[in-house]
mmCIF file of C-alpha atoms and ligand atoms in Angstrom:
data_model
loop_
_atom_site.group_PDB
_atom_site.id
_atom_site.type_symbol
_atom_site.label_atom_id
_atom_site.label_comp_id
_atom_site.label_asym_id
_atom_site.label_seq_id
_atom_site.Cartn_x
_atom_site.Cartn_y
_atom_site.Cartn_z
ATOM 1 C CA MET B 926 -1.104 6.838 66.659
ATOM 2 C CA ASP B 927 -0.962 9.548 63.507
ATOM 3 C CA THR B 928 -1.201 13.269 64.054
ATOM 4 C CA PHE B 929 -2.181 15.134 60.889
ATOM 5 C CA LYS B 930 0.190 17.658 59.021
ATOM 6 C CA PRO B 931 -0.370 21.134 59.585
ATOM 7 C CA LEU B 932 -2.554 23.347 57.247
ATOM 8 C CA ASN B 933 -0.922 24.665 53.926
ATOM 9 C CA LEU B 934 -3.239 27.960 53.252
ATOM 10 C CA GLN B 935 -2.744 29.214 50.229
ATOM 11 C CA LYS B 936 -4.659 32.664 48.781
ATOM 12 C CA ASP B 937 -6.752 32.033 45.619
ATOM 13 C CA THR B 938 -6.197 35.273 43.617
ATOM 14 C CA ASN B 939 -9.124 34.864 41.641
ATOM 15 C CA ASN B 940 -12.032 35.038 44.280
ATOM 16 C CA ASN B 941 -10.136 36.601 47.019
ATOM 17 C CA GLN B 942 -10.857 33.868 49.510
ATOM 18 C CA ASP B 943 -8.400 31.395 51.082
ATOM 19 C CA ILE B 944 -8.105 27.655 49.480
ATOM 20 C CA GLN B 945 -7.675 25.180 52.157
ATOM 21 C CA ASN B 946 -5.587 22.257 51.410
ATOM 22 C CA ILE B 947 -8.274 19.866 51.565
ATOM 23 C CA GLU B 948 -7.994 15.948 51.835
ATOM 24 C CA LYS B 949 -9.834 13.891 49.941
ATOM 25 C CA VAL B 950 -10.890 10.320 51.293
ATOM 26 C CA LYS B 951 -13.566 7.397 50.311
ATOM 27 C CA CYS B 952 -14.749 7.130 53.945
ATOM 28 C CA LEU B 953 -14.408 8.894 56.529
ATOM 29 C CA ILE B 954 -14.927 7.557 60.238
ATOM 30 C CA ILE B 955 -15.513 9.610 63.312
ATOM 31 C CA GLY B 956 -15.122 8.152 66.994
ATOM 32 C CA SER B 957 -12.964 5.662 68.437
ATOM 33 C CA GLY B 958 -15.044 3.585 70.149
ATOM 34 C CA PRO B 959 -16.453 -0.069 69.812
ATOM 35 C CA ALA B 960 -18.522 1.406 66.995
ATOM 36 C CA GLY B 961 -15.747 3.112 64.867
ATOM 37 C CA TYR B 962 -13.441 0.257 65.407
ATOM 38 C CA THR B 963 -15.651 -1.654 64.165
ATOM 39 C CA ALA B 964 -16.472 0.278 61.002
ATOM 40 C CA ALA B 965 -12.731 0.866 60.478
ATOM 41 C CA ILE B 966 -12.212 -3.270 60.098
ATOM 42 C CA TYR B 967 -15.042 -3.887 58.048
ATOM 43 C CA ALA B 968 -14.137 -0.656 55.857
ATOM 44 C CA SER B 969 -10.554 -1.463 55.483
ATOM 45 C CA ARG B 970 -11.280 -5.194 54.517
ATOM 46 C CA ALA B 971 -13.709 -3.681 51.954
ATOM 47 C CA ASN B 972 -10.872 -1.801 50.589
ATOM 48 C CA LEU B 973 -12.391 1.229 51.337
ATOM 49 C CA LYS B 974 -9.254 2.810 52.838
ATOM 50 C CA PRO B 975 -10.799 4.928 56.138
ATOM 51 C CA VAL B 976 -9.474 7.415 57.882
ATOM 52 C CA LEU B 977 -10.495 7.342 61.287
ATOM 53 C CA TYR B 978 -10.638 10.474 63.845
ATOM 54 C CA THR B 979 -10.166 9.345 67.533
ATOM 55 C CA GLY B 980 -11.677 12.234 69.159
ATOM 56 C CA LEU B 981 -10.274 13.471 72.677
ATOM 57 C CA GLN B 982 -11.418 10.016 74.127
ATOM 58 C CA MET B 983 -9.189 7.619 72.537
ATOM 59 C CA GLY B 984 -10.728 4.037 72.763
ATOM 60 C CA GLY B 985 -14.260 5.467 73.612
ATOM 61 C CA GLN B 986 -16.246 5.234 76.992
ATOM 62 C CA LEU B 987 -14.953 1.829 77.683
ATOM 63 C CA THR B 988 -11.487 2.983 78.454
ATOM 64 C CA THR B 989 -13.263 4.681 81.625
ATOM 65 C CA THR B 990 -14.070 1.334 82.912
ATOM 66 C CA THR B 991 -12.303 -1.683 84.588
ATOM 67 C CA GLU B 992 -13.906 -4.980 84.181
ATOM 68 C CA VAL B 993 -15.604 -5.794 80.881
ATOM 69 C CA ASP B 994 -17.475 -9.279 81.403
ATOM 70 C CA ASN B 995 -20.238 -9.032 78.822
ATOM 71 C CA TYR B 996 -18.293 -8.748 75.545
ATOM 72 C CA PRO B 997 -18.365 -12.328 73.692
ATOM 73 C CA GLY B 998 -15.159 -13.348 72.631
ATOM 74 C CA TYR B 999 -13.493 -12.861 76.311
ATOM 75 C CA PRO B 1000 -14.417 -15.711 78.530
ATOM 76 C CA ASP B 1001 -12.414 -14.188 81.369
ATOM 77 C CA GLY B 1002 -13.391 -10.907 81.280
ATOM 78 C CA ILE B 1003 -11.158 -7.849 79.905
ATOM 79 C CA THR B 1004 -10.416 -4.303 80.987
ATOM 80 C CA GLY B 1005 -11.904 -1.598 78.991
ATOM 81 C CA PRO B 1006 -8.683 0.142 77.869
ATOM 82 C CA LYS B 1007 -7.023 -3.328 76.696
ATOM 83 C CA MET B 1008 -10.371 -4.169 75.158
ATOM 84 C CA MET B 1009 -10.393 -1.037 72.915
ATOM 85 C CA GLU B 1010 -6.276 -1.604 72.340
ATOM 86 C CA ASP B 1011 -7.347 -5.073 70.841
ATOM 87 C CA PHE B 1012 -10.358 -3.308 68.652
ATOM 88 C CA LYS B 1013 -7.684 -0.644 67.344
ATOM 89 C CA ASN B 1014 -4.943 -3.280 66.352
ATOM 90 C CA GLN B 1015 -7.485 -5.172 64.491
ATOM 91 C CA ALA B 1016 -8.301 -2.345 62.578
ATOM 92 C CA GLU B 1017 -4.864 -1.189 61.997
ATOM 93 C CA ARG B 1018 -4.170 -4.537 60.678
ATOM 94 C CA PHE B 1019 -6.325 -4.099 57.641
ATOM 95 C CA GLY B 1020 -4.968 -0.710 56.918
ATOM 96 C CA ALA B 1021 -7.556 1.727 58.720
ATOM 97 C CA ASP B 1022 -5.304 5.106 59.247
ATOM 98 C CA ILE B 1023 -6.072 6.316 62.577
ATOM 99 C CA ARG B 1024 -5.449 9.766 63.669
ATOM 100 C CA PHE B 1025 -6.091 12.174 66.551
ATOM 101 C CA GLY B 1026 -8.427 15.180 66.033
ATOM 102 C CA ILE B 1027 -11.668 16.542 67.186
ATOM 103 C CA ALA B 1028 -14.359 17.100 64.629
ATOM 104 C CA THR B 1029 -15.345 20.653 65.243
ATOM 105 C CA SER B 1030 -17.463 21.514 61.867
ATOM 106 C CA VAL B 1031 -19.247 20.083 59.153
ATOM 107 C CA ASP B 1032 -20.453 20.904 55.436
ATOM 108 C CA PHE B 1033 -22.951 18.493 54.455
ATOM 109 C CA SER B 1034 -24.665 20.625 51.733
ATOM 110 C CA SER B 1035 -22.952 18.769 48.710
ATOM 111 C CA ARG B 1036 -22.454 15.012 47.774
ATOM 112 C CA LYS B 1037 -18.840 15.449 49.011
ATOM 113 C CA HIS B 1038 -19.024 15.673 52.382
ATOM 114 C CA ARG B 1039 -16.754 18.056 54.237
ATOM 115 C CA VAL B 1040 -15.635 17.721 57.640
ATOM 116 C CA THR B 1041 -13.067 20.012 59.719
ATOM 117 C CA PHE B 1042 -11.126 18.769 62.632
ATOM 118 C CA ASP B 1043 -9.572 20.994 65.552
ATOM 119 C CA ASP B 1044 -10.787 23.910 63.064
ATOM 120 C CA ASN B 1045 -8.298 23.937 60.557
ATOM 121 C CA LYS B 1046 -7.737 20.418 58.436
ATOM 122 C CA ILE B 1047 -10.710 19.443 55.907
ATOM 123 C CA LEU B 1048 -11.513 16.223 54.922
ATOM 124 C CA GLU B 1049 -13.981 16.064 51.885
ATOM 125 C CA ALA B 1050 -15.219 12.557 52.325
ATOM 126 C CA ASP B 1051 -17.609 10.648 49.701
ATOM 127 C CA ALA B 1052 -18.997 8.759 53.029
ATOM 128 C CA VAL B 1053 -18.959 9.571 56.631
ATOM 129 C CA ILE B 1054 -19.360 7.174 59.653
ATOM 130 C CA ILE B 1055 -20.474 8.987 62.602
ATOM 131 C CA ALA B 1056 -19.756 7.094 65.882
ATOM 132 C CA THR B 1057 -19.218 9.911 68.190
ATOM 133 C CA GLY B 1058 -20.915 7.545 71.588
ATOM 134 C CA ALA B 1059 -23.106 9.681 74.317
ATOM 135 C CA THR B 1060 -22.145 10.748 77.457
ATOM 136 C CA ALA B 1061 -23.706 10.082 80.479
ATOM 137 C CA LYS B 1062 -24.964 12.668 82.895
ATOM 138 C CA TYR B 1063 -23.676 12.719 86.276
ATOM 139 C CA LEU B 1064 -24.684 14.801 89.564
ATOM 140 C CA GLY B 1065 -21.853 16.790 89.679
ATOM 141 C CA LEU B 1066 -20.491 15.842 92.689
ATOM 142 C CA GLU B 1067 -17.015 15.365 93.898
ATOM 143 C CA SER B 1068 -17.517 12.124 95.086
ATOM 144 C CA GLU B 1069 -19.174 10.673 92.007
ATOM 145 C CA ALA B 1070 -15.527 11.268 90.617
ATOM 146 C CA LYS B 1071 -13.722 9.669 93.574
ATOM 147 C CA TYR B 1072 -15.657 6.626 93.543
ATOM 148 C CA ALA B 1073 -15.710 5.863 89.727
ATOM 149 C CA GLY B 1074 -15.404 2.394 89.041
ATOM 150 C CA MET B 1075 -15.580 1.885 93.143
ATOM 151 C CA GLY B 1076 -19.283 2.066 93.214
ATOM 152 C CA VAL B 1077 -20.390 4.585 91.113
ATOM 153 C CA SER B 1078 -21.738 3.562 87.505
ATOM 154 C CA ALA B 1079 -23.971 4.958 85.044
ATOM 155 C CA CYS B 1080 -24.763 1.682 83.455
ATOM 156 C CA ALA B 1081 -26.734 -0.824 85.359
ATOM 157 C CA THR B 1082 -26.935 -3.174 82.607
ATOM 158 C CA CYS B 1083 -22.893 -3.179 82.574
ATOM 159 C CA ASP B 1084 -21.972 -3.071 86.164
ATOM 160 C CA GLY B 1085 -25.383 -4.401 88.027
ATOM 161 C CA PHE B 1086 -23.897 -7.862 87.688
ATOM 162 C CA PHE B 1087 -20.881 -6.670 90.457
ATOM 163 C CA TYR B 1088 -23.729 -6.028 93.112
ATOM 164 C CA LYS B 1089 -25.262 -9.242 93.149
ATOM 165 C CA GLY B 1090 -26.974 -9.542 96.617
ATOM 166 C CA LYS B 1091 -26.029 -6.125 97.234
ATOM 167 C CA ASP B 1092 -27.615 -2.928 98.539
ATOM 168 C CA VAL B 1093 -27.545 -0.060 95.800
ATOM 169 C CA ALA B 1094 -29.507 2.967 94.675
ATOM 170 C CA VAL B 1095 -30.473 4.518 91.892
ATOM 171 C CA VAL B 1096 -30.733 8.190 90.687
ATOM 172 C CA GLY B 1097 -33.299 9.515 88.604
ATOM 173 C CA GLY B 1098 -37.298 9.362 87.889
ATOM 174 C CA GLY B 1099 -37.813 8.941 84.029
ATOM 175 C CA ASP B 1100 -38.085 5.605 82.123
ATOM 176 C CA THR B 1101 -34.250 4.620 82.386
ATOM 177 C CA ALA B 1102 -34.185 5.119 86.134
ATOM 178 C CA ALA B 1103 -37.343 2.795 86.411
ATOM 179 C CA GLU B 1104 -35.820 0.092 84.210
ATOM 180 C CA GLU B 1105 -32.496 0.176 85.825
ATOM 181 C CA ALA B 1106 -33.806 0.040 89.586
ATOM 182 C CA THR B 1107 -36.208 -2.484 88.072
ATOM 183 C CA TYR B 1108 -33.222 -4.587 86.322
ATOM 184 C CA LEU B 1109 -31.246 -4.188 89.671
ATOM 185 C CA ALA B 1110 -34.119 -5.600 91.919
ATOM 186 C CA GLY B 1111 -33.710 -8.825 90.011
ATOM 187 C CA LEU B 1112 -30.206 -8.841 91.025
ATOM 188 C CA CYS B 1113 -29.554 -7.330 94.185
ATOM 189 C CA ARG B 1114 -31.063 -7.344 97.758
ATOM 190 C CA LYS B 1115 -32.243 -4.352 97.888
ATOM 191 C CA VAL B 1116 -32.749 -1.123 95.470
ATOM 192 C CA TYR B 1117 -33.425 2.678 96.373
ATOM 193 C CA LEU B 1118 -34.485 4.780 94.095
ATOM 194 C CA ILE B 1119 -34.029 8.781 94.656
ATOM 195 C CA VAL B 1120 -36.166 10.554 93.021
ATOM 196 C CA ARG B 1121 -35.909 14.457 93.281
ATOM 197 C CA ARG B 1122 -39.688 15.351 92.863
ATOM 198 C CA ASP B 1123 -42.989 13.707 94.578
ATOM 199 C CA VAL B 1124 -43.712 11.818 91.232
ATOM 200 C CA LEU B 1125 -41.752 9.945 88.493
ATOM 201 C CA ARG B 1126 -41.891 10.806 85.179
ATOM 202 C CA ALA B 1127 -41.663 7.254 83.794
ATOM 203 C CA SER B 1128 -44.429 5.727 81.723
ATOM 204 C CA LYS B 1129 -47.190 4.405 83.503
ATOM 205 C CA VAL B 1130 -46.073 0.548 82.910
ATOM 206 C CA MET B 1131 -42.741 1.407 83.942
ATOM 207 C CA GLN B 1132 -44.132 2.926 87.174
ATOM 208 C CA ASP B 1133 -46.134 0.548 87.892
ATOM 209 C CA LYS B 1134 -43.436 -1.814 87.535
ATOM 210 C CA VAL B 1135 -41.280 -0.100 90.161
ATOM 211 C CA LEU B 1136 -43.965 0.334 92.338
ATOM 212 C CA ASN B 1137 -44.971 -3.538 92.152
ATOM 213 C CA THR B 1138 -41.374 -4.601 93.064
ATOM 214 C CA ALA B 1139 -40.844 -5.452 96.665
ATOM 215 C CA ASN B 1140 -37.266 -4.928 97.053
ATOM 216 C CA ILE B 1141 -37.296 -1.255 95.423
ATOM 217 C CA GLU B 1142 -37.773 1.669 97.845
ATOM 218 C CA ILE B 1143 -38.534 4.783 96.625
ATOM 219 C CA LEU B 1144 -37.220 7.829 98.745
ATOM 220 C CA TRP B 1145 -39.108 10.725 97.197
ATOM 221 C CA GLU B 1146 -38.285 14.181 97.028
ATOM 222 C CA HIS B 1147 -34.389 13.397 98.145
ATOM 223 C CA GLN B 1148 -31.328 14.697 96.692
ATOM 224 C CA THR B 1149 -27.730 13.050 96.837
ATOM 225 C CA VAL B 1150 -25.466 15.752 98.451
ATOM 226 C CA ASP B 1151 -22.495 13.164 98.867
ATOM 227 C CA LEU B 1152 -21.323 9.784 98.909
ATOM 228 C CA TYR B 1153 -19.129 7.910 101.485
ATOM 229 C CA GLY B 1154 -16.813 4.634 102.000
ATOM 230 C CA GLU B 1155 -13.503 3.914 102.803
ATOM 231 C CA ASN B 1156 -12.114 1.454 99.651
ATOM 232 C CA GLY B 1157 -15.689 2.601 97.678
ATOM 233 C CA VAL B 1158 -19.002 3.498 98.380
ATOM 234 C CA GLU B 1159 -20.339 2.172 101.295
ATOM 235 C CA GLY B 1160 -23.252 4.769 101.796
ATOM 236 C CA ALA B 1161 -25.070 8.296 100.471
ATOM 237 C CA THR B 1162 -25.775 11.286 102.194
ATOM 238 C CA LEU B 1163 -29.238 12.733 100.908
ATOM 239 C CA ILE B 1164 -31.350 15.727 101.845
ATOM 240 C CA ARG B 1165 -34.774 15.108 102.239
ATOM 241 C CA LYS B 1166 -37.467 17.858 101.132
ATOM 242 C CA LYS B 1167 -34.464 20.397 100.699
ATOM 243 C CA ALA B 1168 -35.354 24.211 101.226
ATOM 244 C CA THR B 1169 -38.687 23.588 103.108
ATOM 245 C CA VAL B 1170 -39.106 23.451 107.198
ATOM 246 C CA GLU B 1171 -39.153 19.674 106.974
ATOM 247 C CA GLU B 1172 -35.952 19.469 105.398
ATOM 248 C CA GLU B 1173 -33.720 16.627 106.698
ATOM 249 C CA ILE B 1174 -30.405 14.978 106.091
ATOM 250 C CA VAL B 1175 -30.785 11.123 105.377
ATOM 251 C CA LYS B 1176 -28.314 8.632 105.165
ATOM 252 C CA ILE B 1177 -28.401 5.363 103.368
ATOM 253 C CA LYS B 1178 -25.973 2.359 103.502
ATOM 254 C CA ILE B 1179 -25.212 1.158 99.729
ATOM 255 C CA ASP B 1180 -22.547 -0.751 97.885
ATOM 256 C CA GLY B 1181 -23.480 0.803 94.607
ATOM 257 C CA PHE B 1182 -24.553 4.232 93.250
ATOM 258 C CA PHE B 1183 -25.926 4.246 89.885
ATOM 259 C CA LEU B 1184 -26.612 7.112 87.697
ATOM 260 C CA ALA B 1185 -29.659 7.088 85.412
ATOM 261 C CA ILE B 1186 -30.589 10.720 84.941
ATOM 262 C CA GLY B 1187 -29.976 10.334 80.957
ATOM 263 C CA HIS B 1188 -27.256 10.799 78.404
ATOM 264 C CA ASN B 1189 -26.126 13.497 76.336
ATOM 265 C CA PRO B 1190 -25.638 12.184 72.647
ATOM 266 C CA ASN B 1191 -22.076 13.549 71.189
ATOM 267 C CA SER B 1192 -24.298 15.000 68.166
ATOM 268 C CA GLU B 1193 -23.924 18.840 68.570
ATOM 269 C CA VAL B 1194 -21.452 19.492 65.538
ATOM 270 C CA PHE B 1195 -23.899 17.550 63.200
ATOM 271 C CA GLN B 1196 -27.354 19.054 64.269
ATOM 272 C CA GLN B 1197 -27.537 21.209 61.183
ATOM 273 C CA TYR B 1198 -27.686 18.973 59.138
ATOM 274 C CA LEU B 1199 -28.641 15.657 60.591
ATOM 275 C CA HIS B 1200 -32.353 14.886 61.784
ATOM 276 C CA THR B 1201 -32.092 14.047 65.815
ATOM 277 C CA ASP B 1202 -34.840 13.289 68.055
ATOM 278 C CA LYS B 1203 -35.406 15.862 70.972
ATOM 279 C CA VAL B 1204 -32.504 14.538 73.169
ATOM 280 C CA GLY B 1205 -30.380 15.011 69.811
ATOM 281 C CA TYR B 1206 -29.674 11.083 69.086
ATOM 282 C CA ILE B 1207 -29.081 10.938 65.309
ATOM 283 C CA LYS B 1208 -32.196 9.433 63.588
ATOM 284 C CA THR B 1209 -31.572 6.606 61.260
ATOM 285 C CA VAL B 1210 -33.788 4.773 58.584
ATOM 286 C CA PRO B 1211 -35.127 1.978 60.964
ATOM 287 C CA GLY B 1212 -32.842 -1.372 60.228
ATOM 288 C CA THR B 1213 -30.105 0.633 58.844
ATOM 289 C CA THR B 1214 -27.376 3.256 59.721
ATOM 290 C CA LYS B 1215 -28.589 5.503 57.031
ATOM 291 C CA THR B 1216 -29.267 9.362 58.156
ATOM 292 C CA ASN B 1217 -31.271 11.711 56.340
ATOM 293 C CA ILE B 1218 -28.084 12.754 54.464
ATOM 294 C CA ALA B 1219 -27.418 10.156 51.713
ATOM 295 C CA GLY B 1220 -23.644 9.048 52.292
ATOM 296 C CA VAL B 1221 -23.550 9.879 56.196
ATOM 297 C CA PHE B 1222 -23.846 6.870 58.475
ATOM 298 C CA ALA B 1223 -24.526 6.703 62.034
ATOM 299 C CA ALA B 1224 -23.410 4.073 64.372
ATOM 300 C CA GLY B 1225 -23.125 3.282 68.264
ATOM 301 C CA ASP B 1226 -24.450 5.407 71.050
ATOM 302 C CA VAL B 1227 -25.039 8.603 69.200
ATOM 303 C CA GLN B 1228 -27.638 7.151 67.304
ATOM 304 C CA ASP B 1229 -28.920 4.459 70.171
ATOM 305 C CA PRO B 1230 -31.448 5.550 72.999
ATOM 306 C CA ASN B 1231 -32.079 1.917 74.236
ATOM 307 C CA TYR B 1232 -29.329 -0.158 74.164
ATOM 308 C CA ARG B 1233 -25.871 1.499 74.717
ATOM 309 C CA GLN B 1234 -23.761 -1.531 74.865
ATOM 310 C CA ALA B 1235 -20.461 -2.352 73.433
ATOM 311 C CA VAL B 1236 -21.550 -5.254 71.605
ATOM 312 C CA THR B 1237 -24.323 -3.244 70.097
ATOM 313 C CA ALA B 1238 -22.385 -0.380 69.326
ATOM 314 C CA ALA B 1239 -19.969 -2.715 67.503
ATOM 315 C CA GLY B 1240 -22.973 -4.268 65.702
ATOM 316 C CA SER B 1241 -24.006 -1.129 64.128
ATOM 317 C CA GLY B 1242 -20.283 -0.145 63.553
ATOM 318 C CA CYS B 1243 -20.367 -3.043 61.162
ATOM 319 C CA MET B 1244 -23.797 -2.221 59.690
ATOM 320 C CA ALA B 1245 -22.372 1.070 58.996
ATOM 321 C CA ALA B 1246 -19.541 0.113 56.733
ATOM 322 C CA ILE B 1247 -21.873 -2.248 54.824
ATOM 323 C CA ASP B 1248 -24.337 0.431 54.172
ATOM 324 C CA ALA B 1249 -21.219 2.812 53.261
ATOM 325 C CA GLU B 1250 -19.715 0.151 50.939
ATOM 326 C CA ARG B 1251 -22.893 -0.482 49.059
ATOM 327 C CA TYR B 1252 -23.736 3.332 48.811
ATOM 328 C CA LEU B 1253 -20.119 3.820 47.244
ATOM 329 C CA SER B 1254 -20.503 1.043 44.696
ATOM 330 C CA GLU B 1255 -23.685 2.952 43.529
ATOM 331 C CA LEU B 1256 -21.807 5.817 43.264
ATOM 332 C CA LYS B 1257 -19.516 4.532 40.817
HETATM 333 C C1 FAD M 2008 -18.153 3.484 82.992
HETATM 334 C C2 FAD M 2008 -18.800 2.665 81.644
HETATM 335 C C3 FAD M 2008 -18.748 1.232 81.828
HETATM 336 C C4 FAD M 2008 -19.385 0.457 80.661
HETATM 337 N N1 FAD M 2008 -19.155 -1.091 80.818
HETATM 338 C C5 FAD M 2008 -19.785 -1.586 79.886
HETATM 339 C C6 FAD M 2008 -19.696 -3.000 79.942
HETATM 340 O O1 FAD M 2008 -19.244 -3.274 80.688
HETATM 341 N N2 FAD M 2008 -20.274 -3.680 78.759
HETATM 342 C C7 FAD M 2008 -20.622 -2.935 77.982
HETATM 343 O O2 FAD M 2008 -21.253 -3.473 76.891
HETATM 344 N N3 FAD M 2008 -20.672 -1.659 77.751
HETATM 345 C C8 FAD M 2008 -20.463 -0.606 78.649
HETATM 346 N N4 FAD M 2008 -20.476 0.578 78.692
HETATM 347 C C9 FAD M 2008 -21.131 1.214 77.769
HETATM 348 C C10 FAD M 2008 -20.175 1.115 76.495
HETATM 349 O O3 FAD M 2008 -19.072 1.533 76.525
HETATM 350 C C11 FAD M 2008 -20.834 1.976 75.165
HETATM 351 O O4 FAD M 2008 -22.038 1.397 74.752
HETATM 352 C C12 FAD M 2008 -20.107 1.870 74.037
HETATM 353 O O5 FAD M 2008 -19.006 2.518 73.946
HETATM 354 C C13 FAD M 2008 -20.462 2.705 72.621
HETATM 355 O O6 FAD M 2008 -19.795 2.927 72.024
HETATM 356 P P1 FAD M 2008 -19.801 4.214 70.672
HETATM 357 O O7 FAD M 2008 -18.478 3.491 69.775
HETATM 358 O O8 FAD M 2008 -20.875 4.316 70.268
HETATM 359 O O9 FAD M 2008 -19.167 5.568 71.957
HETATM 360 P P2 FAD M 2008 -18.036 5.475 72.497
HETATM 361 O O10 FAD M 2008 -17.477 4.340 73.230
HETATM 362 O O11 FAD M 2008 -18.555 6.583 73.713
HETATM 363 O O12 FAD M 2008 -17.096 6.586 71.299
HETATM 364 C C14 FAD M 2008 -17.382 7.828 71.331
HETATM 365 C C15 FAD M 2008 -15.726 7.968 70.411
HETATM 366 O O13 FAD M 2008 -16.312 9.041 69.689
HETATM 367 C C16 FAD M 2008 -15.141 10.448 69.990
HETATM 368 N N5 FAD M 2008 -16.019 11.809 69.604
HETATM 369 C C17 FAD M 2008 -17.240 12.500 70.339
HETATM 370 N N6 FAD M 2008 -17.029 13.585 69.886
HETATM 371 C C18 FAD M 2008 -16.142 13.369 68.893
HETATM 372 C C19 FAD M 2008 -16.135 14.539 67.582
HETATM 373 N N7 FAD M 2008 -16.453 15.382 67.746
HETATM 374 N N8 FAD M 2008 -14.899 14.335 66.940
HETATM 375 C C20 FAD M 2008 -14.185 13.114 66.691
HETATM 376 N N9 FAD M 2008 -14.441 11.979 67.548
HETATM 377 C C21 FAD M 2008 -15.095 12.216 68.919
HETATM 378 C C22 FAD M 2008 -14.381 10.172 71.305
HETATM 379 O O14 FAD M 2008 -13.005 10.632 71.244
HETATM 380 C C23 FAD M 2008 -15.253 8.288 71.119
HETATM 381 O O15 FAD M 2008 -13.529 7.789 70.758
HETATM 382 C C24 FAD M 2008 -20.039 1.313 79.448
HETATM 383 C C25 FAD M 2008 -19.871 2.569 79.505
HETATM 384 C C26 FAD M 2008 -19.387 3.543 80.782
HETATM 385 C C27 FAD M 2008 -19.341 4.614 80.730
#
């Protein structure tokens, strides 16, 4: 892992402003999850000499999980950290310049796109690939952290299989929660859907699906206050009708606890320039990774409210590198 060199600030006596030591690159990739590293593999092989900044979470979200069973090419499964190490090694094999640093501001107002890292290092890139991912929302309970990877998950598609034939709970009342509950109902013996209010926010179609699935039980007006268990989640403590005269403590026995209360796309730094949806997912031209700014591309979870899988992130990382290569060749 390379660390960038300290800034060499000089005084411009002509206009009395600091001239920063700006590094010029062809292709800059921001983020080191499956999308960023895949973009780096393709961009290196296309001779774009990419520089990739990892952000705080080197390797991305998968470094927080143990088993990854659904990524093609690993018939025996693999741990998330090992898989991301493989991605990184593959990108480095073709010469990707991988550095530690966080994008703290951007200036996409001209054709030369400027990105500042750690508030003090500026890169000027002809093409920028944003692959900063998304962060799942949690309730903020201490026990969620305690049982992370031991019964607590924010991804039913990723982890549902490990709970085949078991009892689980899903938290949330929107479309994602309804989808995750329905998905898990196809695998698990019983699914509790823990809903804070007395209605679901999910679309009518999704509500109907949930209400017509025999092994989903909706716990209306319930809030989770704790999880318990010896070697992993064995149950959850809930409050029903909190702050009313009917308030009561309810305990459910479960093996898995799935959060489905949304994600925060890591797009804040770019929002001044890039179009996003109301949640903050970067909008791309359908079928491409192009954003509303020419030469700026977005890949992976930061632009994907729907799938949020390693393989789809990697796929769009590949698309972004190809889109960037075509853009750059047209610039010549
Ligand atoms: C616990 C867990 C288990 C999962 N299990 C599976 C699974 O089994 N199978 C599967 O397919 N998917 C799984 N997923 C989903 C999968 O991890 C994501 O879909 C995938 O990682 C998205 O890849 P990405 O490259 O878009 O972003 P991420 O993996 O989120 O990576 C984002 C990267 O951007 C960097 N970054 C963020 N902000 C900045 C910034 N300002 N400057 C510089 N860098 C920045 C971060 O440091 C990070 O390196 C799981 C997710 C979680 C949380």
